[in-house]
Coordinates of C-alpha atoms in Angstrom, one line a residue:
Chain A
X1 CA -28.2 -13.0 -10.7
X2 CA -29.6 -9.6 -12.4
X3 CA -28.8 -11.2 -15.5
X4 CA -24.9 -11.2 -15.0
X5 CA -24.3 -15.0 -14.8
X6 CA -22.5 -14.7 -11.8
X7 CA -23.3 -16.3 -8.3
X8 CA -25.4 -14.2 -5.7
X9 CA -22.4 -13.7 -3.3
X10 CA -20.0 -12.4 -6.1
X11 CA -22.9 -9.9 -7.3
X12 CA -23.7 -8.8 -3.8
X13 CA -19.4 -8.2 -3.2
X14 CA -19.3 -6.6 -6.6
X15 CA -22.3 -4.3 -5.5
X16 CA -20.5 -3.4 -2.2
X17 CA -17.3 -2.6 -4.3
X18 CA -19.7 -0.1 -6.6
X19 CA -21.8 1.3 -3.8
X20 CA -19.2 2.3 -1.3
X21 CA -17.7 5.2 -3.8
X22 CA -21.2 6.6 -3.7
X23 CA -21.6 6.3 0.3
X24 CA -18.3 8.0 0.8
X25 CA -19.3 10.9 -1.7
X26 CA -22.9 11.3 0.3
X27 CA -20.8 11.5 3.6
X28 CA -18.3 14.1 1.8
X29 CA -21.5 16.2 1.0
X30 CA -22.5 15.9 4.7
X31 CA -19.3 16.8 5.8
X32 CA -19.1 20.0 3.5
X33 CA -22.3 21.3 4.7
X34 CA -22.1 20.6 8.5
X35 CA -18.3 20.0 9.1
X36 CA -16.9 22.9 7.0
X37 CA -15.2 20.1 5.1
X38 CA -13.9 18.2 8.1
X39 CA -14.9 14.6 8.5
X40 CA -18.0 14.6 10.8
X41 CA -19.5 11.7 12.8
X42 CA -23.4 11.6 12.9
X43 CA -23.3 15.4 11.7
X44 CA -20.5 16.6 14.4
X45 CA -17.0 17.1 13.7
Chain B
X1 CA 9.3 -4.7 -30.3
X2 CA 11.5 -1.8 -31.0
X3 CA 8.9 0.8 -30.4
X4 CA 7.7 -0.6 -27.2
X5 CA 11.1 -0.4 -26.1
X6 CA 11.6 3.1 -27.2
X7 CA 8.3 4.4 -25.7
X8 CA 9.6 2.6 -22.2
X9 CA 12.9 4.4 -22.5
X10 CA 11.3 7.7 -23.3
X11 CA 8.9 7.2 -20.2
X12 CA 11.4 6.3 -17.8
X13 CA 13.7 9.2 -19.0
X14 CA 10.9 11.7 -18.2
X15 CA 10.4 10.0 -14.8
X16 CA 14.2 10.7 -14.0
X17 CA 13.9 14.4 -15.3
X18 CA 10.9 15.0 -13.2
X19 CA 13.0 13.8 -10.0
X20 CA 16.0 16.1 -11.5
X21 CA 13.8 18.8 -11.7
X22 CA 12.5 18.9 -8.0
X23 CA 16.2 18.1 -7.2
X24 CA 17.4 21.5 -8.8
X25 CA 14.5 23.8 -8.0
X26 CA 12.9 22.7 -4.6
X27 CA 14.9 23.7 -1.2
X28 CA 14.8 20.6 0.1
X29 CA 16.7 21.6 3.3
X30 CA 14.7 20.5 6.1
X31 CA 14.1 16.7 6.5
X32 CA 10.4 17.0 6.8
X33 CA 10.4 18.9 3.4
X34 CA 12.1 15.8 1.8
X35 CA 10.1 13.5 3.4
X36 CA 6.6 15.1 3.7
X37 CA 6.6 17.8 1.0
X38 CA 6.5 20.2 3.9
X39 CA 3.0 19.0 5.0
X40 CA 1.4 20.8 2.1
X41 CA 0.3 18.2 0.2
X42 CA -3.3 18.8 -1.7
X43 CA -6.6 16.7 -2.2
X44 CA -5.8 15.4 -5.4
X45 CA -2.3 14.8 -5.2
X46 CA -2.7 13.0 -1.7
X47 CA -5.6 10.9 -3.2
X48 CA -4.3 9.6 -6.4
X49 CA -0.7 9.2 -5.1
X50 CA -2.3 7.1 -2.2
X51 CA -3.7 4.9 -5.0
X52 CA -0.9 4.7 -7.3
X53 CA 1.5 3.8 -4.5
X54 CA -0.5 0.6 -3.7
X55 CA -1.7 0.2 -7.2
X56 CA 1.5 -1.5 -8.8
X57 CA 3.1 -5.1 -8.6
X58 CA -0.1 -5.9 -6.3
X59 CA -2.6 -4.8 -8.8
X60 CA -1.1 -5.8 -12.2
X61 CA 0.7 -9.0 -11.1
X62 CA -0.3 -10.6 -7.9
X63 CA -4.0 -9.6 -8.0
X64 CA -4.2 -10.9 -11.4
X65 CA -2.4 -14.1 -10.5
X66 CA -5.3 -14.5 -7.9
X67 CA -8.1 -14.1 -10.5
X68 CA -6.3 -16.8 -12.5
X69 CA -5.6 -19.5 -9.8
X70 CA -8.7 -18.7 -7.2
X71 CA -10.9 -16.4 -9.0
X72 CA -13.4 -13.9 -7.7
X73 CA -13.3 -15.4 -3.9
X74 CA -10.5 -12.9 -3.8
X75 CA -13.4 -10.4 -3.4
X76 CA -13.4 -11.3 0.3
X77 CA -10.1 -9.3 0.3
X78 CA -11.3 -6.4 -1.5
X79 CA -14.4 -5.9 0.1
X80 CA -12.8 -5.8 3.5
X81 CA -9.9 -3.7 2.3
X82 CA -12.2 -0.7 0.9
X83 CA -14.0 -1.1 4.1
X84 CA -11.1 -0.5 6.1
X85 CA -9.7 2.3 3.8
X86 CA -13.0 4.1 4.5
X87 CA -12.7 3.6 8.1
X88 CA -8.9 4.8 8.1
X89 CA -10.2 8.1 6.1
X90 CA -13.1 8.9 8.3
X91 CA -11.9 7.9 12.0
X92 CA -8.1 7.8 11.6
X93 CA -6.6 10.4 9.2
X94 CA -7.8 13.4 11.2
X95 CA -6.6 12.7 14.7
X96 CA -3.4 10.9 13.5
X97 CA -2.5 14.0 11.3
X98 CA -3.4 16.3 14.1
X99 CA -1.2 14.2 16.7
X100 CA 1.6 13.7 14.1
X101 CA 1.8 17.7 13.8
X102 CA 1.7 18.1 17.5
X103 CA 4.5 15.5 17.8
X104 CA 6.6 16.6 14.8
X105 CA 6.4 12.8 13.5
X106 CA 7.6 11.9 10.1
X107 CA 6.1 8.3 9.7
X108 CA 4.4 5.7 11.7
X109 CA 7.8 4.6 13.0
X110 CA 8.6 8.2 14.0
X111 CA 5.0 8.7 15.5
X112 CA 5.1 5.5 17.9
X113 CA 8.8 6.3 18.7
X114 CA 8.3 10.3 19.5
X115 CA 5.2 9.6 21.5
X116 CA 7.0 7.6 24.0
X117 CA 10.1 9.6 23.8
X118 CA 11.9 10.2 27.1
X119 CA 9.8 7.5 29.1
X120 CA 11.8 4.4 29.9
X121 CA 11.7 2.0 26.8
X122 CA 11.3 4.8 24.4
X123 CA 14.8 4.4 22.7
X124 CA 14.1 0.6 22.5
X125 CA 10.6 1.2 20.8
X126 CA 12.2 3.2 18.1
X127 CA 14.9 0.4 17.8
X128 CA 12.5 -2.4 17.3
X129 CA 10.1 -0.5 15.2
X130 CA 13.0 0.7 12.8
X131 CA 14.3 -3.0 12.5
X132 CA 10.5 -3.9 11.9
X133 CA 10.1 -1.5 9.2
X134 CA 13.2 -2.4 7.3
X135 CA 12.4 -6.0 7.4
X136 CA 8.9 -5.5 5.9
X137 CA 10.0 -2.8 3.6
X138 CA 13.0 -4.6 2.1
X139 CA 10.5 -7.3 1.4
X140 CA 8.1 -5.2 0.1
X141 CA 10.5 -3.3 -2.4
X142 CA 12.0 -6.7 -3.4
X143 CA 8.6 -7.9 -4.8
X144 CA 8.1 -4.5 -6.5
X145 CA 11.4 -5.0 -8.3
X146 CA 10.4 -8.6 -9.1
X147 CA 7.4 -7.2 -10.7
X148 CA 9.5 -4.4 -12.7
X149 CA 11.6 -7.3 -14.0
X150 CA 8.7 -9.7 -15.2
X151 CA 6.9 -6.7 -16.6
X152 CA 10.2 -5.6 -18.5
X153 CA 10.9 -9.7 -19.6
X154 CA 7.6 -10.6 -20.6
X155 CA 6.4 -7.3 -22.3
X156 CA 9.5 -5.7 -23.7
X157 CA 11.6 -8.7 -23.9
X158 CA 14.6 -7.3 -21.8
X159 CA 16.2 -10.1 -20.0
X160 CA 15.0 -10.5 -16.0
X161 CA 18.4 -10.1 -14.9
X162 CA 19.1 -6.9 -16.6
X163 CA 15.5 -5.7 -16.0
X164 CA 15.8 -6.0 -12.1
X165 CA 19.2 -4.3 -12.2
X166 CA 18.0 -1.4 -14.3
X167 CA 14.7 -0.9 -12.4
X168 CA 16.3 -1.1 -9.5
X169 CA 18.9 1.9 -10.1
X170 CA 15.9 4.1 -11.8
X171 CA 14.0 3.8 -8.7
X172 CA 16.9 4.6 -6.7
X173 CA 18.1 7.5 -8.6
X174 CA 14.8 9.1 -8.8
X175 CA 13.8 8.7 -5.2
X176 CA 17.0 10.2 -4.0
X177 CA 16.7 13.1 -6.5
X178 CA 13.2 14.2 -5.6
X179 CA 12.2 12.8 -2.4
X180 CA 8.2 13.1 -1.6
X181 CA 7.6 16.2 -3.9
X182 CA 8.4 14.5 -7.1
X183 CA 7.2 11.0 -5.8
X184 CA 3.7 12.6 -5.3
X185 CA 3.3 14.3 -8.5
X186 CA 4.7 11.5 -10.5
X187 CA 2.0 9.1 -8.6
X188 CA -0.5 11.5 -10.0
X189 CA 0.4 11.4 -13.6
X190 CA 0.8 7.5 -13.4
X191 CA -2.6 7.0 -11.3
X192 CA -4.3 8.5 -14.6
X193 CA -2.5 5.9 -16.7
X194 CA -3.2 2.9 -14.3
X195 CA -6.9 4.1 -14.3
X196 CA -6.8 3.8 -18.4
X197 CA -5.2 0.5 -18.2
X198 CA -7.2 -0.8 -15.6
X199 CA -10.5 -0.1 -17.5
X200 CA -9.6 -0.7 -21.0
X201 CA -7.5 -4.2 -20.6
X202 CA -10.1 -6.3 -19.3
X203 CA -13.0 -4.9 -21.9
X204 CA -10.5 -6.0 -24.4
X205 CA -9.9 -9.4 -22.8
X206 CA -13.4 -10.1 -22.4
X207 CA -14.3 -9.1 -25.9
X208 CA -11.6 -11.4 -27.2
X209 CA -13.2 -14.2 -25.6
X210 CA -16.7 -13.4 -27.2
X211 CA -18.6 -10.8 -24.9
X212 CA -19.5 -11.1 -21.4
X213 CA -22.0 -14.3 -22.0
X214 CA -19.0 -16.2 -23.5
X215 CA -16.8 -14.9 -20.7
X216 CA -19.1 -16.3 -18.2
X217 CA -19.6 -19.6 -19.9
X218 CA -15.9 -20.1 -20.8
X219 CA -14.7 -19.3 -17.3
X220 CA -17.4 -21.6 -15.7
X221 CA -16.5 -24.4 -18.5
X222 CA -13.0 -24.0 -17.4
X223 CA -13.4 -24.1 -13.4
X224 CA -16.9 -23.2 -12.2
X225 CA -15.4 -22.3 -8.7
X226 CA -13.6 -19.3 -10.2
X227 CA -16.6 -16.9 -10.5
X228 CA -17.9 -18.0 -6.9
X229 CA -17.3 -16.3 -3.4
X230 CA -16.5 -19.7 -2.1
X231 CA -14.0 -20.8 -4.6
X232 CA -15.4 -24.6 -4.2
X233 CA -14.5 -24.6 -0.3
X234 CA -17.2 -25.5 2.6
X235 CA -17.1 -26.0 5.9
X236 CA -14.2 -25.1 8.1
X237 CA -11.8 -24.7 4.9
X238 CA -14.1 -22.0 3.6
X239 CA -14.1 -20.2 7.0
X240 CA -10.1 -20.6 7.5
X241 CA -9.9 -19.2 3.8
X242 CA -12.2 -16.4 4.3
X243 CA -10.4 -15.0 7.6
X244 CA -7.3 -15.4 5.6
X245 CA -8.5 -12.9 3.0
X246 CA -9.8 -10.7 6.0
X247 CA -6.8 -10.9 8.0
X248 CA -4.7 -9.9 4.9
X249 CA -6.9 -6.8 4.2
X250 CA -6.8 -5.7 7.7
X251 CA -2.9 -5.1 6.8
X252 CA -4.2 -1.9 5.5
X253 CA -4.4 -0.2 9.1
X254 CA -0.5 -0.3 9.1
X255 CA 0.8 0.6 5.7
X256 CA 3.8 3.4 6.5
X257 CA 3.6 4.7 2.9
X258 CA -0.1 5.4 3.0
X259 CA 0.0 6.6 6.7
X260 CA 2.7 9.1 5.9
X261 CA 0.1 10.6 3.3
X262 CA -2.2 11.2 6.3
X263 CA 0.7 13.0 7.8
X264 CA 1.7 15.0 4.8
X265 CA -1.9 16.8 3.8
X266 CA -2.0 20.4 4.4
X267 CA -5.3 20.6 6.2
X268 CA -7.7 18.1 8.0
X269 CA -10.5 19.8 5.8
X270 CA -9.2 18.0 2.6
X271 CA -9.5 14.2 4.3
X272 CA -13.3 13.9 3.4
X273 CA -12.8 14.8 -0.4
X274 CA -9.7 12.8 -0.7
X275 CA -11.4 9.8 0.9
X276 CA -14.1 10.0 -1.9
X277 CA -11.4 9.9 -4.7
X278 CA -9.3 7.2 -3.0
X279 CA -12.1 4.8 -2.5
X280 CA -13.3 5.1 -5.8
X281 CA -9.9 4.1 -7.4
X282 CA -9.2 1.4 -4.9
X283 CA -13.0 -0.2 -5.6
X284 CA -11.7 -0.3 -9.2
X285 CA -8.2 -1.6 -8.7
X286 CA -9.5 -4.3 -6.1
X287 CA -12.3 -5.7 -8.6
X288 CA -10.9 -5.3 -12.0
X289 CA -7.7 -7.4 -11.7
X290 CA -9.6 -10.2 -10.6
X291 CA -11.7 -10.5 -13.6
X292 CA -8.5 -10.1 -15.7
X293 CA -7.2 -12.9 -14.1
X294 CA -10.3 -14.9 -14.6
X295 CA -10.1 -14.0 -18.3
X296 CA -6.7 -15.0 -18.4
X297 CA -7.7 -18.4 -17.4
X298 CA -9.7 -18.8 -20.4
X299 CA -7.0 -17.0 -23.0
X300 CA -3.9 -18.5 -21.5
X301 CA -4.7 -22.0 -20.1
X302 CA -2.2 -24.0 -18.3
X303 CA 0.0 -21.5 -16.4
X304 CA 1.7 -22.2 -12.9
X305 CA 1.2 -19.7 -10.3
X306 CA 4.3 -17.7 -11.0
X307 CA 3.6 -17.5 -14.9
X308 CA -0.3 -16.4 -14.2
X309 CA 1.2 -13.4 -12.4
X310 CA 2.0 -12.4 -15.8
X311 CA -1.2 -12.9 -17.6
X312 CA -2.1 -8.7 -17.7
X313 CA 1.6 -8.2 -19.3
X314 CA 0.7 -11.0 -21.8
X315 CA -2.6 -9.8 -22.7
X316 CA -1.5 -6.1 -23.1
X317 CA 1.3 -7.5 -25.6
X318 CA -1.2 -9.5 -27.5
X319 CA -4.3 -7.3 -27.5
X320 CA -3.3 -3.8 -27.9
X321 CA -1.5 -2.1 -30.6
X322 CA 2.3 -1.9 -30.3
X323 CA 2.3 2.0 -29.6
X324 CA -0.6 1.7 -27.1
X325 CA 0.9 -1.3 -25.2
X326 CA 4.3 0.5 -25.0
X327 CA 2.5 3.2 -22.8
X328 CA 0.6 1.0 -21.0
X329 CA 3.7 -1.2 -20.1
X330 CA 5.5 2.0 -19.1
X331 CA 2.5 3.1 -17.1
X332 CA 2.4 -0.1 -15.3
X333 CA 6.3 -0.3 -14.6
X334 CA 6.3 3.3 -13.5
X335 CA 3.5 2.9 -11.0
X336 CA 5.5 0.0 -9.6
X337 CA 8.6 2.2 -9.3
X338 CA 6.3 4.8 -7.7
X339 CA 5.4 2.2 -5.0
X340 CA 8.9 1.5 -4.5
X341 CA 9.7 5.0 -4.1
X342 CA 7.3 5.8 -1.4
X343 CA 8.6 2.6 0.5
X344 CA 11.9 3.8 0.1
X345 CA 11.1 7.1 1.6
X346 CA 9.7 5.7 4.5
X347 CA 12.4 3.3 5.3
X348 CA 15.2 5.9 4.8
X349 CA 13.2 8.4 7.1
X350 CA 13.1 6.0 10.0
X351 CA 16.5 4.9 9.6
X352 CA 17.8 8.5 9.6
X353 CA 15.4 9.3 12.5
X354 CA 16.9 6.3 14.6
X355 CA 20.5 7.6 13.6
X356 CA 19.6 11.1 14.7
X357 CA 17.6 10.1 18.1
X358 CA 20.1 7.3 19.3
X359 CA 23.7 7.8 17.6
X360 CA 24.2 11.3 16.8
X361 CA 21.7 14.0 18.0
X362 CA 23.9 17.0 16.9
X363 CA 23.8 15.6 13.3
X364 CA 23.1 18.4 10.8
X365 CA 19.9 18.5 8.3
X366 CA 22.3 17.9 5.3
X367 CA 24.1 15.2 7.0
X368 CA 20.8 13.5 7.6
X369 CA 19.5 14.0 4.0
X370 CA 22.7 12.5 2.7
X371 CA 22.2 9.6 5.1
X372 CA 18.5 9.3 4.0
X373 CA 19.8 9.0 0.1
X374 CA 22.5 6.3 1.5
X375 CA 19.7 4.2 2.9
X376 CA 17.6 4.3 -0.2
X377 CA 20.7 2.9 -2.1
X378 CA 21.1 0.2 0.5
X379 CA 17.4 -0.9 0.6
X380 CA 17.4 -1.1 -3.2
X381 CA 20.5 -3.1 -3.4
X382 CA 18.7 -5.5 -0.9
X383 CA 15.4 -5.5 -2.7
X384 CA 17.3 -6.5 -5.9
X385 CA 19.1 -9.3 -3.9
X386 CA 15.3 -10.6 -3.0
X387 CA 14.4 -10.1 -6.6
X388 CA 17.4 -12.4 -7.8
X389 CA 16.5 -15.3 -5.0
X390 CA 12.9 -15.1 -5.7
X391 CA 11.8 -16.7 -2.0
X392 CA 8.1 -17.0 -3.5
X393 CA 5.6 -15.4 -5.7
X394 CA 5.0 -11.6 -5.9
X395 CA 1.7 -12.3 -4.0
X396 CA 3.4 -14.4 -1.4
X397 CA 5.9 -11.7 -0.6
X398 CA 3.6 -8.8 -0.8
X399 CA 1.2 -10.7 1.7
X400 CA 4.1 -11.3 4.3
X401 CA 5.1 -7.7 4.1
X402 CA 1.4 -6.2 4.0
X403 CA 0.3 -8.2 6.9
X404 CA 3.5 -7.8 8.9
X405 CA 3.3 -3.9 8.5
X406 CA -0.5 -3.9 9.5
X407 CA 0.1 -6.1 12.8
X408 CA 3.3 -4.5 13.6
X409 CA 1.9 -0.9 13.2
X410 CA -1.3 -0.6 12.6
X411 CA -2.2 -2.4 16.0
X412 CA 0.0 -0.2 18.1
X413 CA -1.2 3.3 16.2
X414 CA -4.8 2.3 17.0
X415 CA -4.2 1.5 20.3
X416 CA -2.2 4.9 20.6
X417 CA -5.2 7.0 19.1
X418 CA -8.2 5.3 20.8
X419 CA -7.0 3.5 24.1
X420 CA -5.8 6.2 26.6
X421 CA -4.6 2.9 29.0
X422 CA -1.7 2.1 26.3
X423 CA 1.5 2.0 28.1
X424 CA 5.0 2.2 26.6
X425 CA 5.3 -1.7 27.6
X426 CA 2.3 -2.7 25.7
X427 CA 3.5 -0.6 22.8
X428 CA 6.9 -2.3 22.7
X429 CA 5.3 -5.8 23.2
X430 CA 2.8 -5.2 20.3
X431 CA 6.1 -4.4 18.1
X432 CA 7.8 -7.3 19.1
X433 CA 5.0 -9.8 19.1
X434 CA 3.9 -8.1 15.6
X435 CA 7.4 -8.7 14.1
X436 CA 7.8 -12.3 15.4
X437 CA 4.2 -13.5 14.8
X438 CA 4.1 -12.5 11.2
X439 CA 7.5 -14.1 10.8
X440 CA 6.8 -16.9 12.8
X441 CA 3.5 -18.0 11.2
X442 CA 5.0 -18.3 7.8
X443 CA 7.0 -21.2 9.4
X444 CA 5.1 -22.5 12.4
X445 CA 1.4 -22.3 11.4
X446 CA 1.5 -21.8 7.7
X447 CA -2.2 -23.3 7.1
X448 CA -3.3 -20.6 9.3
X449 CA -1.4 -17.8 7.9
X450 CA -2.0 -14.8 8.0
X451 CA -4.6 -15.0 10.6
X452 CA -2.8 -15.8 13.9
X453 CA -0.6 -12.7 14.2
X454 CA -3.7 -10.4 14.8
X455 CA -5.3 -12.1 17.8
X456 CA -1.7 -12.8 19.3
X457 CA -0.6 -9.4 18.9
X458 CA -3.9 -7.5 20.0
X459 CA -4.2 -9.8 23.1
X460 CA -0.6 -9.5 24.0
X461 CA -1.0 -5.6 23.8
X462 CA -4.2 -5.7 25.9
X463 CA -2.9 -7.7 28.6
X464 CA 0.5 -5.9 28.7
X465 CA -1.6 -2.5 29.1
X466 CA -3.8 -3.9 31.7
X467 CA -0.9 -5.2 33.8
X468 CA 1.4 -2.2 33.3
X469 CA -1.4 0.8 33.4
X470 CA -1.1 1.7 37.2
X471 CA 2.5 1.7 37.3
X472 CA 2.9 3.5 34.3
X473 CA 1.5 7.0 34.1
X474 CA 1.8 8.3 30.5
X475 CA 3.4 11.3 29.4
X476 CA 1.7 11.2 25.8
X477 CA 0.3 14.3 24.4
X478 CA -3.1 12.9 24.3
X479 CA -3.2 12.4 28.0
X480 CA -1.6 15.7 29.0
X481 CA -4.4 17.3 26.9
X482 CA -7.0 15.3 29.1

C-alpha cells in the first residue's frame, strides 16, 4: 500500500503511530491558547 | 574489542560520577527530595526521562525479539500503548498530580495507601500494595539485569556471569548515590543517545539487506506473515492474539516509575507540553525495534527466541565502526540501568513508607533515607538472582511485571480518581485480585495470559464497591471537597 510494499493494516498502524504525535502537538497548541498551558478538554480546563 | 570495552568503561564511570556529584552537592534531607526531586521537575527532564526509563531492555531486546519471531503484528501493542499514554497525559496526569500533592504521596502505592489512611483496612491496603510492588519490581529489575548481561556478553565480550554482577552493582551504587535528581538528568542524556541509536540502526540494517524494496522482498520470502498485522493467524486465534497485545499495552496505566514522574512535576502547566515529547519518542521506540527485528530475521536466520532478543546488539557490533558501536552499546546498557534505577527508587520508597507507617512512625528522615538505600541493595541482589536463574525470556518477564503492575495499581488508581463510590474494601480487593490473578493466569490460563487479569480485577472491584458503598462512607479528600 502507498508503494511501501507493506499490507494495508500495517500501513494504517504505522500511520497512527506517526500521526498521534502530531495530534498531541495540535492539542498542546489549543492548551496553550485556551488553558494557559493546562490540559484542556473541549477547550476548557 | 578493546576500544569498545574502554568506551564502555568510561561511560559507566561518568554515570557514577554524576551520581556522586548529586550525592555530594544536593541536600537530599527530606525523603520526598530523594524520591521526587522536591516536586520541581521541568518539562524536558520529565518527558525524556519518562521515555528513557521505559526504553531499555524492552526496546532493544524484548521488542526486537518480537519483531524477529512474530513480526509487525506487535504494532497492535504499539498502537494501544501510544493511545493509552496520550490518555494518561490528557486525563490522568493533572488530577493525579493534584491529588498527590494534597495527600503528600510519593508513589502510586503510597498514594493508594494514604488515600485510605485512617480508615479500617488502611494499613492492610498499604501492606498488600507494598508486597505487590516488590513482587513485580523485583521481576522487572531482574529482566533489566538479564538485558545488561546479554548486552555486555554479546556486544563487549564480557562473560554473562560477570556482566550481570557488575551491572547490578553499578545500578545499585548509582541509584543509592543520587536518588531521583541524578536519575532524571542521566535519563535525559541517555534519551538523546537512544534516539540516535533507534534512528541509525534500522537504516543501516535495511541498507545492508539492499534497500527498502529488498527488505520487503527478503522478509516476505523468509516469512510472509512477518509484515502482516495478523501474523498469519485467523478467527479465534487472531482475536486472542490481538486481545493479548492490547491487554499487555493496557499495563501502561499502572507503571509506578512513570506515575512517579507525574507526581514529581513542578506544575500542571507542563503536562501538555511534556505529552508531545513523550508521545513522539514513544512512537519511535515502539515502532522501530519491530523493523529491526524483522530485518534481523533476514540478516541472522535461524536464531531461537532467546538469541533473537540479541539481534540489535549483534547488528550494532557488525554494522557500526568500533568507536560508534562502543558508544551505542554504552548508551543502551546505561538506558537499561536508568530503567532499573527508576524501579529501584519506587520500590525503595514504598518499603520505606511501609516501615514508617506500620513499624516505626517516629523514624527520622535520615533513618528513612538509609533504609531506602538498603532496600535498593536488597532488590538489586534479588534481581541478580533472577538474572542468573533466567525463568523466561526478557519479554516474558517484562510482560508479567508490566501487566501485573497495570492491573494491580492502574485499575485501583483510575477507580480512585474517577469513581466516587470506590471504597477501601474495593481497593483492597483490586490489589489482592490484581496480584493473584496476574500470577495465577501464568499457570492456570496461560493460553489467555495476559487477558484474564483485567476483566477479573475490574469486575471484582466493581462488585465490591457496589456492595460496600452504602456501609462505608469514604473520607477521601475528593469526597471531602464535594
